[in-house]
PDB file of C-alpha atoms in Angstrom:
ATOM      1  CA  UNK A 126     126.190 156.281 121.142  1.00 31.00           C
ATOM      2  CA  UNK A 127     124.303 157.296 118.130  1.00 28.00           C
ATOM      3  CA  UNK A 128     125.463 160.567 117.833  1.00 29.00           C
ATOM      4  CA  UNK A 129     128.995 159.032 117.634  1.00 30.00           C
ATOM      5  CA  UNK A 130     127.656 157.588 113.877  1.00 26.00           C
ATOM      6  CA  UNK A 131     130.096 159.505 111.664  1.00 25.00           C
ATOM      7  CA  UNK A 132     128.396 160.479 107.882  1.00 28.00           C
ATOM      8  CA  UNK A 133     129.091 158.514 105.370  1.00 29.00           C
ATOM      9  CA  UNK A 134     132.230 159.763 103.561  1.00 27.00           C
ATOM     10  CA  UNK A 135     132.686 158.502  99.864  1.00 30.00           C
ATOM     11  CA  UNK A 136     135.822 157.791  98.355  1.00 25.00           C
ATOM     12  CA  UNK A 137     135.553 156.582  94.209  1.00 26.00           C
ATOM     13  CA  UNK A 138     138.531 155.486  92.588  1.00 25.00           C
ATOM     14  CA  UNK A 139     136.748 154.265  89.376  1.00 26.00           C
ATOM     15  CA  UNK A 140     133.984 151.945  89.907  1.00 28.00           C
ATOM     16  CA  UNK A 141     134.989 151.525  93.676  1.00 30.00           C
ATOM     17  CA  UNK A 142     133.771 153.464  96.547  1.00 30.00           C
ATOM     18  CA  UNK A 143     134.518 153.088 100.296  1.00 32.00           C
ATOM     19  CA  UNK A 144     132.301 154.136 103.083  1.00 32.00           C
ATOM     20  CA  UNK A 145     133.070 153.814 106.161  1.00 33.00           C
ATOM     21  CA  UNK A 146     130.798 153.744 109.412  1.00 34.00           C
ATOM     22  CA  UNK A 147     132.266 154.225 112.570  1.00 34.00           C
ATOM     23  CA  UNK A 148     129.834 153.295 115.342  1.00 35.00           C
ATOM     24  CA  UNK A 149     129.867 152.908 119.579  1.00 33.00           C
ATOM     25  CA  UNK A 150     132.828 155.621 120.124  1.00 35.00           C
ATOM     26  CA  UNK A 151     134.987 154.315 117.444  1.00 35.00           C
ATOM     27  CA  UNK A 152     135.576 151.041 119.336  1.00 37.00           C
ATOM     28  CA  UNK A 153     133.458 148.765 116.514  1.00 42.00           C
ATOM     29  CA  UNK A 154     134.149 149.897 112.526  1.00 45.00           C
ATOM     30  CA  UNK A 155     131.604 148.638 110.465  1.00 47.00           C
ATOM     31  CA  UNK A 156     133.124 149.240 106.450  1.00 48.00           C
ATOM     32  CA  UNK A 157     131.791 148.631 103.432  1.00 45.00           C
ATOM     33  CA  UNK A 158     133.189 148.471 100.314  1.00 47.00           C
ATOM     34  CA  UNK A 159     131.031 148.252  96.742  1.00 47.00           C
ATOM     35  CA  UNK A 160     132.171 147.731  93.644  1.00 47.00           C
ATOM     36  CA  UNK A 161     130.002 148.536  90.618  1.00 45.00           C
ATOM     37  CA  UNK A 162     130.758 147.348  87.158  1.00 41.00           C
ATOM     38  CA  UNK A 163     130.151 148.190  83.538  1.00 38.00           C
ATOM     39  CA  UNK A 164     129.248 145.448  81.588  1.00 33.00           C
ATOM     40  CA  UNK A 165     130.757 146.856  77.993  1.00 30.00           C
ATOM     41  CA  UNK A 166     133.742 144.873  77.182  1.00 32.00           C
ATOM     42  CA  UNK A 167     133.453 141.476  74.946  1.00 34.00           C
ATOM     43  CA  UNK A 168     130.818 139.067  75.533  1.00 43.00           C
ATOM     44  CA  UNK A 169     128.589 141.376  77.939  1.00 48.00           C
ATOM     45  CA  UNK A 170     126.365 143.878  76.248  1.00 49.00           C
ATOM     46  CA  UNK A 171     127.122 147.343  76.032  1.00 44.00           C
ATOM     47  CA  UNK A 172     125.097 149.334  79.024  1.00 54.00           C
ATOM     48  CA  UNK A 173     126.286 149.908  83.018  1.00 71.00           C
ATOM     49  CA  UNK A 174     125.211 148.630  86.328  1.00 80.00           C
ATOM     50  CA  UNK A 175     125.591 150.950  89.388  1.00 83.00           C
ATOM     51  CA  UNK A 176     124.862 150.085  92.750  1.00 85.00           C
ATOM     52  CA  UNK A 177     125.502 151.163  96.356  1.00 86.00           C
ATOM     53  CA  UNK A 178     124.481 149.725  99.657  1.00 85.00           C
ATOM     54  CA  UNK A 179     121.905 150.918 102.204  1.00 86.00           C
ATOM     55  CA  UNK A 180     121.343 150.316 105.760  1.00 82.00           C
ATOM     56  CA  UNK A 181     120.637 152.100 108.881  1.00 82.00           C
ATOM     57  CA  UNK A 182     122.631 151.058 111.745  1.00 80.00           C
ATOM     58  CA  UNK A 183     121.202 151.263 115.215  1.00 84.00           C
ATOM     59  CA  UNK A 184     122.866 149.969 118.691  1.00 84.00           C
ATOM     60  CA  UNK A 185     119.890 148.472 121.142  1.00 87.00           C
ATOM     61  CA  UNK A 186     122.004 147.479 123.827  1.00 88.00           C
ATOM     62  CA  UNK A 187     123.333 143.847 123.178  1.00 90.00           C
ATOM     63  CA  UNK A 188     122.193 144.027 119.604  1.00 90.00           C
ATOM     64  CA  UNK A 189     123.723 145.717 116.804  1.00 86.00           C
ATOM     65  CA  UNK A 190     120.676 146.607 114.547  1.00 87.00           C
ATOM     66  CA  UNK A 191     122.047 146.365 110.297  1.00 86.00           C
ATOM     67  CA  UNK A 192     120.060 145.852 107.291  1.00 90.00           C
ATOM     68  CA  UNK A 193     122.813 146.006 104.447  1.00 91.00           C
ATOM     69  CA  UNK A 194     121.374 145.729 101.287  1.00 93.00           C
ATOM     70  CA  UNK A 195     122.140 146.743  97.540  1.00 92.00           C
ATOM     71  CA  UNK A 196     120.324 149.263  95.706  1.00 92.00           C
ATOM     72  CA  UNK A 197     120.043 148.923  91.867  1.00 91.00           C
ATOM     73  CA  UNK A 198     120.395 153.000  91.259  1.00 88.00           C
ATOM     74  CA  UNK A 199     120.277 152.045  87.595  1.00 81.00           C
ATOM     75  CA  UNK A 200     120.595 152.118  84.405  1.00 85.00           C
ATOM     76  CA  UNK A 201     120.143 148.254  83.451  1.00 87.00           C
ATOM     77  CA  UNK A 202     118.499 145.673  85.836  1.00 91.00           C
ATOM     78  CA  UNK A 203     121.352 143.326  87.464  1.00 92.00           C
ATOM     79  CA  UNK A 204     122.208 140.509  89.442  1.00 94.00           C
ATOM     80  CA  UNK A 205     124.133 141.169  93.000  1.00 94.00           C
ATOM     81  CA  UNK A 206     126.363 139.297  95.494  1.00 94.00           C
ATOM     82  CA  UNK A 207     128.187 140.231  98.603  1.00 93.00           C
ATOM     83  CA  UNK A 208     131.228 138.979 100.249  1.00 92.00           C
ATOM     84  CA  UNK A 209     131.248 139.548 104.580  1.00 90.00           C
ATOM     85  CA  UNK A 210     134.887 139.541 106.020  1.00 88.00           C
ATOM     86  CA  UNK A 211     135.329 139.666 109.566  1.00 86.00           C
ATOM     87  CA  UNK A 212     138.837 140.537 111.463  1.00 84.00           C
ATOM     88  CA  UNK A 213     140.579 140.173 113.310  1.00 84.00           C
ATOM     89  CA  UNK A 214     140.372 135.896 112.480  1.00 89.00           C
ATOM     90  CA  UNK A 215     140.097 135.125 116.095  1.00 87.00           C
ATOM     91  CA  UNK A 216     136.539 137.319 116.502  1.00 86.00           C
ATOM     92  CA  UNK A 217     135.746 135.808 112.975  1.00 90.00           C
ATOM     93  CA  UNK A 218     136.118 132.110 114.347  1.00 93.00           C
ATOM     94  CA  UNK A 219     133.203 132.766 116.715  1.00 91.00           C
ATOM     95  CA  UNK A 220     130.467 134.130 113.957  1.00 92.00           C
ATOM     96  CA  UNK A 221     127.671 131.801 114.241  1.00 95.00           C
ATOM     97  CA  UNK A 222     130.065 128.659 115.677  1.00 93.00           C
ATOM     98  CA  UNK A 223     127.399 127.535 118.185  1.00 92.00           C
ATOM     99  CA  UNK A 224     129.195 128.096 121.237  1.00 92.00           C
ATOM    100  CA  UNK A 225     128.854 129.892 124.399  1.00 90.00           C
ATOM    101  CA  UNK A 226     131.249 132.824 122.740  1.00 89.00           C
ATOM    102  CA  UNK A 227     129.333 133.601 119.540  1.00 91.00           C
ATOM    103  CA  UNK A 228     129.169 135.885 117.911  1.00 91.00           C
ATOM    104  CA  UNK A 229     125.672 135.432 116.397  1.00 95.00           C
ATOM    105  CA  UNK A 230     125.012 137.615 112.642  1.00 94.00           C
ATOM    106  CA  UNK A 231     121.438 136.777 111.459  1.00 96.00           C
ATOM    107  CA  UNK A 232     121.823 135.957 107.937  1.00 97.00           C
ATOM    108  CA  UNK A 233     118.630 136.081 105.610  1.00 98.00           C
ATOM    109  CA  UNK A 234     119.715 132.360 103.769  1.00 97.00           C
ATOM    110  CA  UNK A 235     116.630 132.254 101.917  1.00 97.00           C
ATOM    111  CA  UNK A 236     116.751 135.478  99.921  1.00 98.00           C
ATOM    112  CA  UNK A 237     120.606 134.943  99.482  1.00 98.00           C
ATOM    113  CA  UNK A 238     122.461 132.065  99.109  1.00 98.00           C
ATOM    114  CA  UNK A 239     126.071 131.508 100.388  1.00 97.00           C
ATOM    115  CA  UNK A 240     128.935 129.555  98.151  1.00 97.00           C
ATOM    116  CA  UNK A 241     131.449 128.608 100.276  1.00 95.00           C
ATOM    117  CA  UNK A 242     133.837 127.736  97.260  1.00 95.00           C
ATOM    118  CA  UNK A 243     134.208 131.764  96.462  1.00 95.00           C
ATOM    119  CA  UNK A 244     133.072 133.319  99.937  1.00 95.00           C
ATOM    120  CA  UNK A 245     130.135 135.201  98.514  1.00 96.00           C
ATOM    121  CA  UNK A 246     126.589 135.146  99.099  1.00 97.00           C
ATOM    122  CA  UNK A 247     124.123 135.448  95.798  1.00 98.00           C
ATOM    123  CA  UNK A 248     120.923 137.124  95.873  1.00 98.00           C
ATOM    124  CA  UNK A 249     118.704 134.940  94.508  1.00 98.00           C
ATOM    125  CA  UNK A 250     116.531 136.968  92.653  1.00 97.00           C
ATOM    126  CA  UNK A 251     116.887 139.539  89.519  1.00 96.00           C
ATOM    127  CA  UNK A 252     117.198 143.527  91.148  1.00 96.00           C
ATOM    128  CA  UNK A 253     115.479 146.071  89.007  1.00 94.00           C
ATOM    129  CA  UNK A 254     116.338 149.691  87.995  1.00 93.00           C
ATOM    130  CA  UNK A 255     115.320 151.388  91.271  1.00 95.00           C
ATOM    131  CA  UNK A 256     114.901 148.237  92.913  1.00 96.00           C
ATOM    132  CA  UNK A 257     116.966 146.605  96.198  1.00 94.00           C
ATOM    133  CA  UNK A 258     117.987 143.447  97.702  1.00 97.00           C
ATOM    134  CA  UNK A 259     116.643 142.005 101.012  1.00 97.00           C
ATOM    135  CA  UNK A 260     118.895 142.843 103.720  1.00 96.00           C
ATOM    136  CA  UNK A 261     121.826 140.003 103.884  1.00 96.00           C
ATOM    137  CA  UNK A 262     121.364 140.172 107.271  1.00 95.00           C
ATOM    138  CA  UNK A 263     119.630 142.097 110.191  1.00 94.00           C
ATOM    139  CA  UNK A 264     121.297 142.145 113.310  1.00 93.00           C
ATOM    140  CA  UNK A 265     124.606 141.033 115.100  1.00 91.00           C
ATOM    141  CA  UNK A 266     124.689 140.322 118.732  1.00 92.00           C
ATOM    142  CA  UNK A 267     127.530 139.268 121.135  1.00 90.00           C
ATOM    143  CA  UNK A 268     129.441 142.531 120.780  1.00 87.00           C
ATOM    144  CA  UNK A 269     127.774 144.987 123.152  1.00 86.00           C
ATOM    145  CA  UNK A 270     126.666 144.258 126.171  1.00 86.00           C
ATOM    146  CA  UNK A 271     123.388 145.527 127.459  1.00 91.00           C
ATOM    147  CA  UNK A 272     124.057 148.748 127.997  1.00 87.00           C
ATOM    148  CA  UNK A 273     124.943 148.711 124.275  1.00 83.00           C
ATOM    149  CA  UNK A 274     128.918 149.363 125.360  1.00 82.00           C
ATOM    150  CA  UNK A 275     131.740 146.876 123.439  1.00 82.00           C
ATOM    151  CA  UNK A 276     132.546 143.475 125.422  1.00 83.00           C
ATOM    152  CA  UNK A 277     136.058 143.112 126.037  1.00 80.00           C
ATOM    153  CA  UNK A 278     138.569 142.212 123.014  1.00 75.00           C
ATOM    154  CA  UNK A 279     136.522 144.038 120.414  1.00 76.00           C
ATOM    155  CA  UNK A 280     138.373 147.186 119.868  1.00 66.00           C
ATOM    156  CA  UNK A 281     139.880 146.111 116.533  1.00 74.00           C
ATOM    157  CA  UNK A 282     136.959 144.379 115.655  1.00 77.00           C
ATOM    158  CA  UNK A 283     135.605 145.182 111.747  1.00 83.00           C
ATOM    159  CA  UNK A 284     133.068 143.771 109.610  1.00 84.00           C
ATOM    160  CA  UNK A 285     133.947 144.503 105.755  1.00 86.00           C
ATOM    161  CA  UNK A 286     131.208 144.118 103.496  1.00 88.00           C
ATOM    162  CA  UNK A 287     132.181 143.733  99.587  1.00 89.00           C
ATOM    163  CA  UNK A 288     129.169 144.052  96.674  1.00 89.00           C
ATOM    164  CA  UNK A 289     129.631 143.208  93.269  1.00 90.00           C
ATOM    165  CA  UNK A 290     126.957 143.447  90.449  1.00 90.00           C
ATOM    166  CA  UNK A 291     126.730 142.819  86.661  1.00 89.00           C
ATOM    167  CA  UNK A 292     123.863 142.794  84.011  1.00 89.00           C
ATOM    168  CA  UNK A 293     121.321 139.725  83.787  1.00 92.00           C
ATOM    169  CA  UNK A 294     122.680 139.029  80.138  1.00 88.00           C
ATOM    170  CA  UNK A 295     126.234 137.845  78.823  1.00 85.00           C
ATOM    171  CA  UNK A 296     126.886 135.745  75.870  1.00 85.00           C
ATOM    172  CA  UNK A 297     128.570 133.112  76.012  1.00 85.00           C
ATOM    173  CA  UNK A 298     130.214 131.004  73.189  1.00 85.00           C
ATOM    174  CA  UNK A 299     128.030 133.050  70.624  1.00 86.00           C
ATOM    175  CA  UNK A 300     125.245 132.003  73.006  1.00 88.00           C
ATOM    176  CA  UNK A 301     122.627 134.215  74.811  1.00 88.00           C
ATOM    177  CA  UNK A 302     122.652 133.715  78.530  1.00 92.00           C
ATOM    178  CA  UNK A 303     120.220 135.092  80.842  1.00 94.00           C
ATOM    179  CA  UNK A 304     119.845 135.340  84.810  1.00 95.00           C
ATOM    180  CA  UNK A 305     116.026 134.615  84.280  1.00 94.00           C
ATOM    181  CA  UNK A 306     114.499 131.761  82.441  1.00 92.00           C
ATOM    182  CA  UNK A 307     111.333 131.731  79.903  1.00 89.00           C
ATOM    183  CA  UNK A 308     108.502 132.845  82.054  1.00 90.00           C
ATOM    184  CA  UNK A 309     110.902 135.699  83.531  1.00 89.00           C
ATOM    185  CA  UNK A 310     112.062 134.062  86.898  1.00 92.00           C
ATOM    186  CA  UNK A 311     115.399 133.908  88.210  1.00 96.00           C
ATOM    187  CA  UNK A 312     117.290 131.243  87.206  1.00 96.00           C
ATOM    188  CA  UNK A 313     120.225 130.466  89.544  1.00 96.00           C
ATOM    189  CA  UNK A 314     122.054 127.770  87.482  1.00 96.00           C
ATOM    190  CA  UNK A 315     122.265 130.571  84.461  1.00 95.00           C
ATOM    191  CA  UNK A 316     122.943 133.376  87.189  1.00 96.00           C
ATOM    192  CA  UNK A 317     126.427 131.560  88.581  1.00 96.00           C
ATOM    193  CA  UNK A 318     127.080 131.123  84.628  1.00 93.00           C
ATOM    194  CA  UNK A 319     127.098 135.245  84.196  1.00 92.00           C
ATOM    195  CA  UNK A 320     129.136 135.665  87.417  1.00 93.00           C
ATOM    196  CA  UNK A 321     131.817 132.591  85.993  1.00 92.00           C
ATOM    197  CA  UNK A 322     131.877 134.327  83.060  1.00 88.00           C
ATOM    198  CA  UNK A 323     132.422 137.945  84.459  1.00 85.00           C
ATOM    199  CA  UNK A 324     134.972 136.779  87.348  1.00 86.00           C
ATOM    200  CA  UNK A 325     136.702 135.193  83.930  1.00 81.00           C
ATOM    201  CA  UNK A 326     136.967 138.298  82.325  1.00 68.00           C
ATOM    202  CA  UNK A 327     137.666 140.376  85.565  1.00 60.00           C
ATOM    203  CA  UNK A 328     140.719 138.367  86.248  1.00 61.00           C
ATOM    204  CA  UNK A 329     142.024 139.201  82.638  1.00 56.00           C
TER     205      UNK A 329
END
């Protein structure tokens, strides 16, 4: 099943890139999609944040093995969040629902932080120039069955995984505002003001 992992292929249109991971025979498409932005127009400060996601995928039977996480390839330190979409919306109505057919992804919810009002989860800490996020989650099982083959109904099944990330800095009505706070910590209520503040000017 393994060997049926096709290579990463990178498609950039910009600041976007698509990679897409077939896995299991084609039958479950795991694609991610990462956006990286340069923080140079108005009230952000003139430099550029580029990051891509990592992971290694492995199939062990009933459990999908997947560490996604963001790499900070550089120049400027930044803050990151990620957006998980499921389809088709009747295999997304059983993620994590409790019952006996979930599907169960192990979310890391102390490292990252999910905001229900925008769909994205926030990494809760500052990621440094060569430096990466936790994984947002781990594993997925309720897919494969044991012998690592798809259940039934999942041969449209996709998880999409969207990244964004922007500089720690951004001022803001002539004010200074900074992801970390005086003794260099992160500082979530100043964090979700940067990412107001660039979804304000990304919707311009």
């Amino acid at each position: 099943m393994l060997n049926n992992i096709l290579k990463n292929r990178k498609l950039k249109y910009g600041l976007v890139s698509l990679l897409a991971v077939v896995l299991i025979g084609g039958a479950v498409t795991l694609a991610y999609l990462s956006k990286s932005t340069e923080a140079a127009t108005n009230n952000f400060a003139p430099g550029e944040v580029t990051t891509e996601i990592e992971e290694k995928p492995e199939v062990a039977g009933s459990t999908i093995k997947k560490d996604p996480a963001v790499k900070n390839i550089g120049p400027s330190a930044c803050i990151v969040r990620m957006r998980v979409t499921i389809s088709p919306g009747s295999i997304a109505e059983r993620v994590n629902n409790k019952q006996e057919n979930e599907i169960k992804i192990n979310f890391d919810e102390k490292a990252w932080k999910y905001n229900e009002a925008d769909g994205f989860w926030y990494y809760q800490a500052v990621v440094p120039v060569d430096g990466r996020t936790t994984a947002l989650f781990d594993e997925i099982t309720g897919i494969t069955d044991q012998a690592g083959k798809p259940l039934k109904d999942f041969e449209d099944f996709q998880i999409t995984l969207y990244q964004e990330a922007v500089q720690t800095e951004v001022t803001i009505n002539g004010k200074p505002v900074k992801a970390t706070d005086a003794t260099g910590n992160y500082n979530s209520e100043n964090a979700m003001r940067i990412w107001a503040e660039f979804d304000k000017k990304d919707n311009q």
